[in-house]
Short mmCIF file of C-alpha atoms and ligand atoms in Angstrom, two decimals:
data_model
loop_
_atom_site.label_atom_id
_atom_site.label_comp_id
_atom_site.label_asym_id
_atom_site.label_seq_id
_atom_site.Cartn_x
_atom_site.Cartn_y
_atom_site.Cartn_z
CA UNK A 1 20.79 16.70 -15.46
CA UNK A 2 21.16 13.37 -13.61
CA UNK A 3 17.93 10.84 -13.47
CA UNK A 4 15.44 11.96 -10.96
CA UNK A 5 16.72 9.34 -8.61
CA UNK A 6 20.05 8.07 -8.14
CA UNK A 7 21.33 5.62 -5.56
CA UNK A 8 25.33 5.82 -5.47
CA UNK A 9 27.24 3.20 -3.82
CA UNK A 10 24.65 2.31 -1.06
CA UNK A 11 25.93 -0.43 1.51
CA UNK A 12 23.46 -1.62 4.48
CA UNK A 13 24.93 -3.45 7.30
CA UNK A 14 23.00 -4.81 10.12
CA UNK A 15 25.19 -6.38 12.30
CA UNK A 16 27.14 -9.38 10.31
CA UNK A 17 24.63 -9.56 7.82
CA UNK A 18 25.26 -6.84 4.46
CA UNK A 19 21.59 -6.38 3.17
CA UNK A 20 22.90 -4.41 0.69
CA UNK A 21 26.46 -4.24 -1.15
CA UNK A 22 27.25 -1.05 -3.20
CA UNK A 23 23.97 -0.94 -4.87
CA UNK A 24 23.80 1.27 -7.70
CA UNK A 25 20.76 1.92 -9.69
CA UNK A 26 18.54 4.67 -11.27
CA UNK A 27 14.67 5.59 -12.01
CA UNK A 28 13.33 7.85 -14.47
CA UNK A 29 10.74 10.53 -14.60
CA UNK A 30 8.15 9.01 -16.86
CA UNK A 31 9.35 5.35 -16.79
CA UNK A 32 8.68 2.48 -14.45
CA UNK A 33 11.86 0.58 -13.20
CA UNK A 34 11.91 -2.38 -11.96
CA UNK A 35 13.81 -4.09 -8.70
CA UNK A 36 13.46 -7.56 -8.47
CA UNK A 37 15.43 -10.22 -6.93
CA UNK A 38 14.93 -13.94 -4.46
CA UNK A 39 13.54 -12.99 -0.48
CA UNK A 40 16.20 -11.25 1.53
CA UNK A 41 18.22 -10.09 -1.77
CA UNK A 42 17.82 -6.30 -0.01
CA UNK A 43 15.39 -5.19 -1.63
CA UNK A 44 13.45 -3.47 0.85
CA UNK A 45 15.99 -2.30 2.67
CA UNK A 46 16.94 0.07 -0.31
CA UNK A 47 13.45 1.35 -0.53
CA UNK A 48 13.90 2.41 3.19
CA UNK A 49 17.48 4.10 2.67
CA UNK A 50 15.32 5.89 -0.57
CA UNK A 51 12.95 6.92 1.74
CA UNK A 52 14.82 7.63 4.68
CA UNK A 53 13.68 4.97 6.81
CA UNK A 54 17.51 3.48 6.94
CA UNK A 55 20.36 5.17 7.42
CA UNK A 56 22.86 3.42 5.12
CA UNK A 57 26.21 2.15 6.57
CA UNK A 58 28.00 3.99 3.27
CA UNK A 59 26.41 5.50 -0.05
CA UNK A 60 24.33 7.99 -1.57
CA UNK A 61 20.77 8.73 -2.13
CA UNK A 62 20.32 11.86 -4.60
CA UNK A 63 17.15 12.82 -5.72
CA UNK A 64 15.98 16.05 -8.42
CA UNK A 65 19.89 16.41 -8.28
CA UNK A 66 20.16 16.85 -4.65
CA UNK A 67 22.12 14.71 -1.94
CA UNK A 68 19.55 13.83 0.09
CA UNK A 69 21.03 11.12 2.05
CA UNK A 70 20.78 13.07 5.36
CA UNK A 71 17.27 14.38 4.63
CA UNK A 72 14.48 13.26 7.30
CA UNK A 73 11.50 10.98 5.82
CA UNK A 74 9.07 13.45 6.28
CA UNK A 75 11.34 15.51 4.44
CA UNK A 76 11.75 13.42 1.34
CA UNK A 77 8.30 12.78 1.45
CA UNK A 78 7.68 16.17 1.06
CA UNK A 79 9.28 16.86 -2.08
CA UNK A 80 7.38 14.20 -3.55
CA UNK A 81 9.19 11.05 -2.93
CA UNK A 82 6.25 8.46 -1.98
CA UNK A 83 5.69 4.74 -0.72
CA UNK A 84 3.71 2.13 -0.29
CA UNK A 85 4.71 -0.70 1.93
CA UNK A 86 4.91 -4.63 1.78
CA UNK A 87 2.80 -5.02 4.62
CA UNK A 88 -0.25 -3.14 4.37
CA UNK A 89 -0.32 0.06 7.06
CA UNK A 90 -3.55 1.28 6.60
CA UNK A 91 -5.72 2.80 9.34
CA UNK A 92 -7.82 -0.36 9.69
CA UNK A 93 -11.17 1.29 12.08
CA UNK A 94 -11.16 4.44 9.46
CA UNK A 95 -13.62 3.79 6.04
CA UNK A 96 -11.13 3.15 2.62
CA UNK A 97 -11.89 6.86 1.79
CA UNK A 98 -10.73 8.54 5.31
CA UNK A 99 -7.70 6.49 4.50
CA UNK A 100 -6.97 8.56 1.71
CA UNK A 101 -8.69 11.65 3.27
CA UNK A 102 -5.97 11.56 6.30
CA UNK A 103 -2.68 11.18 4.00
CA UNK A 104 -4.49 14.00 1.68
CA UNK A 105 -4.66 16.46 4.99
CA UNK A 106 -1.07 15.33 5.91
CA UNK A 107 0.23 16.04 2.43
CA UNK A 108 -1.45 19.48 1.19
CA UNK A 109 -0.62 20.89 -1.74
CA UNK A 110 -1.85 20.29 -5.17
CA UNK A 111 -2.21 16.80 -7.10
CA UNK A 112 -1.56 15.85 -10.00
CA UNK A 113 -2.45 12.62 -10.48
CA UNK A 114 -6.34 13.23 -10.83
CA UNK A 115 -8.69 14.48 -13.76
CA UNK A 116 -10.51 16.48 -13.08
CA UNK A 117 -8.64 18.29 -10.05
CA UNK A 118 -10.83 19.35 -7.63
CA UNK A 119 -10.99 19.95 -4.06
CA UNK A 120 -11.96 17.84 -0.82
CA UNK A 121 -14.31 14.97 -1.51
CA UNK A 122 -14.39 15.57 -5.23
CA UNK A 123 -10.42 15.59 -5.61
CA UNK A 124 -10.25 12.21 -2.72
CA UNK A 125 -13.11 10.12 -4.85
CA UNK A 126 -11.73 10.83 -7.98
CA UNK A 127 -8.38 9.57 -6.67
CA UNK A 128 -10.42 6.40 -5.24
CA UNK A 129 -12.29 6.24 -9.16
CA UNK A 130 -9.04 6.36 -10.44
CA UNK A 131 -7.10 3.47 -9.00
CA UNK A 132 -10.50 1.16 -9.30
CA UNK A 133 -11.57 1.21 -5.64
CA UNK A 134 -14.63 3.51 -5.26
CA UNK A 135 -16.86 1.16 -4.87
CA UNK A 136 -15.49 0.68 -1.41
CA UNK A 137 -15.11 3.97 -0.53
CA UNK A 138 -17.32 3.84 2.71
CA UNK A 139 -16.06 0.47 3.66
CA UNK A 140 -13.25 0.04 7.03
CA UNK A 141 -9.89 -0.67 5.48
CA UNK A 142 -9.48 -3.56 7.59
CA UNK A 143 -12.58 -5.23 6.01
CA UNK A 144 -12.06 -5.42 2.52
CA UNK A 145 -10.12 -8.19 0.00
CA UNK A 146 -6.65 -8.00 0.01
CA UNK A 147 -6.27 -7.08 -3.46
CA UNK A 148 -8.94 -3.77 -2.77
CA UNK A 149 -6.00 -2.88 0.55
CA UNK A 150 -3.45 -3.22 -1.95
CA UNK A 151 -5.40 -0.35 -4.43
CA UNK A 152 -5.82 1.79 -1.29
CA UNK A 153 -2.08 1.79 -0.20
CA UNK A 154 -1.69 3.26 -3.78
CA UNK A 155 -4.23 5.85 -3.59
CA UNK A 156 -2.45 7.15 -0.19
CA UNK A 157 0.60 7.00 -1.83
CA UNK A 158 -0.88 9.32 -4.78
CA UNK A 159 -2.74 11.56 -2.09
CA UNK A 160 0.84 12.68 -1.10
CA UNK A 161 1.47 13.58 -4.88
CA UNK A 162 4.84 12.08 -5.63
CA UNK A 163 7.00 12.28 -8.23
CA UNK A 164 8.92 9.42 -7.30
CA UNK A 165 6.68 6.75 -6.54
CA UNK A 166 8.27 3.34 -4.68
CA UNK A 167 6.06 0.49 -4.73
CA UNK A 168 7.14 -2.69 -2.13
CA UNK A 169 5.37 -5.84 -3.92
CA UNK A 170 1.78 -3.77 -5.15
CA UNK A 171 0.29 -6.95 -6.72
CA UNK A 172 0.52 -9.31 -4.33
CA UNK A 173 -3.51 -10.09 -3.10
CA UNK A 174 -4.20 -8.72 -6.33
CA UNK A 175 -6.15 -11.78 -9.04
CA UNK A 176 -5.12 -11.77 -12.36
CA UNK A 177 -7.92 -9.11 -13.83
CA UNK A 178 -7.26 -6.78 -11.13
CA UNK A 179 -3.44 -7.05 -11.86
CA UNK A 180 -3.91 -6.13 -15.43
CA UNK A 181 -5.53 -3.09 -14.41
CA UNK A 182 -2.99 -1.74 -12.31
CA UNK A 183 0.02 -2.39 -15.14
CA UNK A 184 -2.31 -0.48 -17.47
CA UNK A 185 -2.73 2.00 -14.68
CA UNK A 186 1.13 2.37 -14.05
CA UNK A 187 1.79 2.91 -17.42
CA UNK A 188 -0.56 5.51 -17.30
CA UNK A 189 1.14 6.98 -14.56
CA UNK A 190 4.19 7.20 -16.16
CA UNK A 191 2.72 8.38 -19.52
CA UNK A 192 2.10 11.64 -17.15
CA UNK A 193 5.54 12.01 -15.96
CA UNK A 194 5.49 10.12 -12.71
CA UNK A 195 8.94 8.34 -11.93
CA UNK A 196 7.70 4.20 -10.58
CA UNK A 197 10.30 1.90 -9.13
CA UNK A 198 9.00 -1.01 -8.63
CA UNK A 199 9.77 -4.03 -5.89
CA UNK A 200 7.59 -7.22 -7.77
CA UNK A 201 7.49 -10.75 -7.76
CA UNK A 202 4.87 -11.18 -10.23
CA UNK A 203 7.99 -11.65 -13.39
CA UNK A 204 4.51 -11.73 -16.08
CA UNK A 205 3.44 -8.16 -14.38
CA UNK A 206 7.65 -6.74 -14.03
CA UNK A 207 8.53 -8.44 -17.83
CA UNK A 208 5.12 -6.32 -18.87
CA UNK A 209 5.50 -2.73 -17.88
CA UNK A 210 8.93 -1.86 -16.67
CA UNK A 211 11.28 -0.26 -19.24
CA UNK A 212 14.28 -1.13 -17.11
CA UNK A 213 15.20 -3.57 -14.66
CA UNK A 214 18.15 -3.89 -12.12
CA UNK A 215 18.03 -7.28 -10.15
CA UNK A 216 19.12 -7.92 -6.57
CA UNK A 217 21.37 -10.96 -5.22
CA UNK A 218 22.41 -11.14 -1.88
CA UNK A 219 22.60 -7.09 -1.78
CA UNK A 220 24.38 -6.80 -5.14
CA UNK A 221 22.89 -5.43 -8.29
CA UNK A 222 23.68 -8.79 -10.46
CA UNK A 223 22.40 -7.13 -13.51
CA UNK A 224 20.36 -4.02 -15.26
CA UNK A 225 18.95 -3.73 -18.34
CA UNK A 226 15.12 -3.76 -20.36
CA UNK A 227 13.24 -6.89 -19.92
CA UNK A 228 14.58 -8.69 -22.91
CA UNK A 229 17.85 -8.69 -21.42
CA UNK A 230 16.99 -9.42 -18.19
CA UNK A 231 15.42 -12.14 -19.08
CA UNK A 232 18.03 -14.16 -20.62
CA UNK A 233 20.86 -12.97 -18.32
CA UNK A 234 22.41 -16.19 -16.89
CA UNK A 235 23.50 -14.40 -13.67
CA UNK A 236 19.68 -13.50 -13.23
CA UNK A 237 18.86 -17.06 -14.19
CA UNK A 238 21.06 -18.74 -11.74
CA UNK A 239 19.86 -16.44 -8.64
CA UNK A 240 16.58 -17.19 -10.11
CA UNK A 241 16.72 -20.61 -10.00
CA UNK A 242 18.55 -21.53 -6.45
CA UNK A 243 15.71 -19.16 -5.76
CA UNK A 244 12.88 -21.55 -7.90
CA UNK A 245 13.92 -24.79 -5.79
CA UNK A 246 11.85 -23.47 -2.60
CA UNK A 247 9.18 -20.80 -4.34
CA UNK A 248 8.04 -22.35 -7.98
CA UNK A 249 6.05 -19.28 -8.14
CA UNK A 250 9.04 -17.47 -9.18
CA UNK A 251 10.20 -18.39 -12.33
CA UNK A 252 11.14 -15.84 -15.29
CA UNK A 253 8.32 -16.68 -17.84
CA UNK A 254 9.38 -16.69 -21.75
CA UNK A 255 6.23 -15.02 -23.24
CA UNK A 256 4.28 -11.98 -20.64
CA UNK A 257 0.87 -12.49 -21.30
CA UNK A 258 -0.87 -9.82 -19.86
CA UNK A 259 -2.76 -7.44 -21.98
CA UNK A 260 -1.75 -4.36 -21.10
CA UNK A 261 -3.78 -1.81 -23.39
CA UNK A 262 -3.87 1.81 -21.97
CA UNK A 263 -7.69 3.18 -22.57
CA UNK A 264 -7.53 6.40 -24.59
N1 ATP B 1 16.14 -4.28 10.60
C1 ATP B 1 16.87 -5.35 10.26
N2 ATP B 1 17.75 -5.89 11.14
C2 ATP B 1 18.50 -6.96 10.78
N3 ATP B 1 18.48 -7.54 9.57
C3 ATP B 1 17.62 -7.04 8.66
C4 ATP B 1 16.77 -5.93 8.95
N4 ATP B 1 16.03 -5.65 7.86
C5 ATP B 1 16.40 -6.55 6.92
N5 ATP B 1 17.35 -7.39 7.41
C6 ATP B 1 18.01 -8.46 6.65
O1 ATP B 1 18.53 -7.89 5.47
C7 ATP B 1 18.38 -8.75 4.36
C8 ATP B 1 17.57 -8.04 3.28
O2 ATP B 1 16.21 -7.88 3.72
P1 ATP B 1 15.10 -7.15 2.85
O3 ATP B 1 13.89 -7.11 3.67
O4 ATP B 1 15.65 -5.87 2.34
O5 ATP B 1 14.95 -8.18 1.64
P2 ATP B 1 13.88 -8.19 0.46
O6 ATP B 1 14.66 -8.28 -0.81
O7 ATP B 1 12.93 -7.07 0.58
O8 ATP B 1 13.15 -9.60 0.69
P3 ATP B 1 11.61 -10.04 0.43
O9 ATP B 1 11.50 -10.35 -1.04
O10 ATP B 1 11.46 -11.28 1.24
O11 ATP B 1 10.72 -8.94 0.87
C9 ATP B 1 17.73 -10.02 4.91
O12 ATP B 1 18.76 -10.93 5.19
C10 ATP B 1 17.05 -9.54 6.16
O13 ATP B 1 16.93 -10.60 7.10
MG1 MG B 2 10.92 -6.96 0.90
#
């Protein structure tokens, strides 16, 4: 049996532009992968052809061993692959815990990702407990921090129980104690069997938690391989640094130094 997700080959064109060139790359049940790479590399644009969201111009997407290249979203979605987005899309009038509530009643089913499983309110607030936002749970979406809008995009995401789980740039709004949190969090995640791929330009967080990394240029996976080898790929470091001389926020740091301890 193939990894749970496999994307074979996958070209994007839009127009002249080729926002993504043969891409080939895999995630794991029970691992977090990571997909990094400078703005416009394509990175996006192959969570979309994942998702179904773009059609690609040429490729594969197959998923639990399946071609699902021609499936609908809602389809996909339905057998459990899940999203959040770079721009946040909650429902910004409805409180943070109808957010969850609505993608809950659009989902059905059962879900995993709580303890203890219950129904209704109980399952929805232990969802909110779990990814550290309860304490806004009667709050509009469109009122609270950044970092809290961030948390809630993951809770719908886990309200649709996935077992691929595609996460477009999660810690951005997050501060550095809330950030920790949700790599310990993923990790638990995984630790349960969920399968994370991971869009991030926080290298401290990506270096920290992913087991394996591919890395975007200019629509072509430039390399793949675990942190340690990521980070002292030259290829990587070149794209990195043309990439450094207008963001200095992205730079591949030597040493992660986020405490990542998993609670027992
Ligand atoms: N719908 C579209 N129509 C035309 N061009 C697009 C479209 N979507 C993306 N592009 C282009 O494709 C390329 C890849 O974009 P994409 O959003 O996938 O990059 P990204 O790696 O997610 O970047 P960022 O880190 O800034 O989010 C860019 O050149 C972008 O301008
Ligand atoms: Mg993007």
């Amino acid at each position: 049996m193939g990894a749970l997700l496999e994307v074979e080959d996958v070209v994007v064109r839009f127009g002249g532009v080729t926002a993504v060139n043969s891409a080939r790359f895999s995630a794991e049940r029970g691992g977090i992968t990571g997909l990094i790479g400078p703005n416009g590399a394509g990175k996006t644009t192959c969570f979309n052809v994942i998702t179904g969201l773009q059609k690609p111009t040429s490729g594969r997407v197959r998923y639990r061993d399946r071609d699902v290249t021609r499936w609908p979203v809602h389809r996909r979605a339905k057998h459990g692959i899940g999203r959040t987005f770079q721009r946040l899309e909650a429902f910004g009038s409805l409180s943070v815990r109808d957010n969850v509530r609505v993608a809950r009643d659009i989902a059905g089913g059962p879900l995993a990702w709580v303890r203890p499983s219950g129904r209704g309110s109980v399952e929805i607030d232990a969802l909110l407990d779990r990814v550290g936002i309860a304490d806004h749970a009667e709050e509009r979406a469109d009122a609270v921090p950044t970092g809290t809008a961030r948390l809630l995009e993951l809770a719908r995401a886990l309200a649709c129980d996935p077992q691929l789980l595609l996460l477009d740039e999660p810690s951005s709004g997050l501060d550095e104690t809330e950030t920790e949190a949700f790599g310990a969090l993923l990790k638990e995640l995984a630790g349960e069997g969920a399968a994370i791929l991971m869009v991030e330009h926080d290298m401290d967080l990506v270096m920290a938690v992913c087991d394996d990394i591919h890395v975007l240029d200019f629509g072509q996976i430039i390399a793949s391989g675990t942190p340690a080898a990521i980070r002292v790929d030259p290829a990587v470091q070149r794209a990195y640094l043309g990439y450094a001389e207008t963001d200095h926020t992205t730079e591949i740091q030597a040493v992660p130094d986020l405490d990542l301890e998993v609670a027992p």
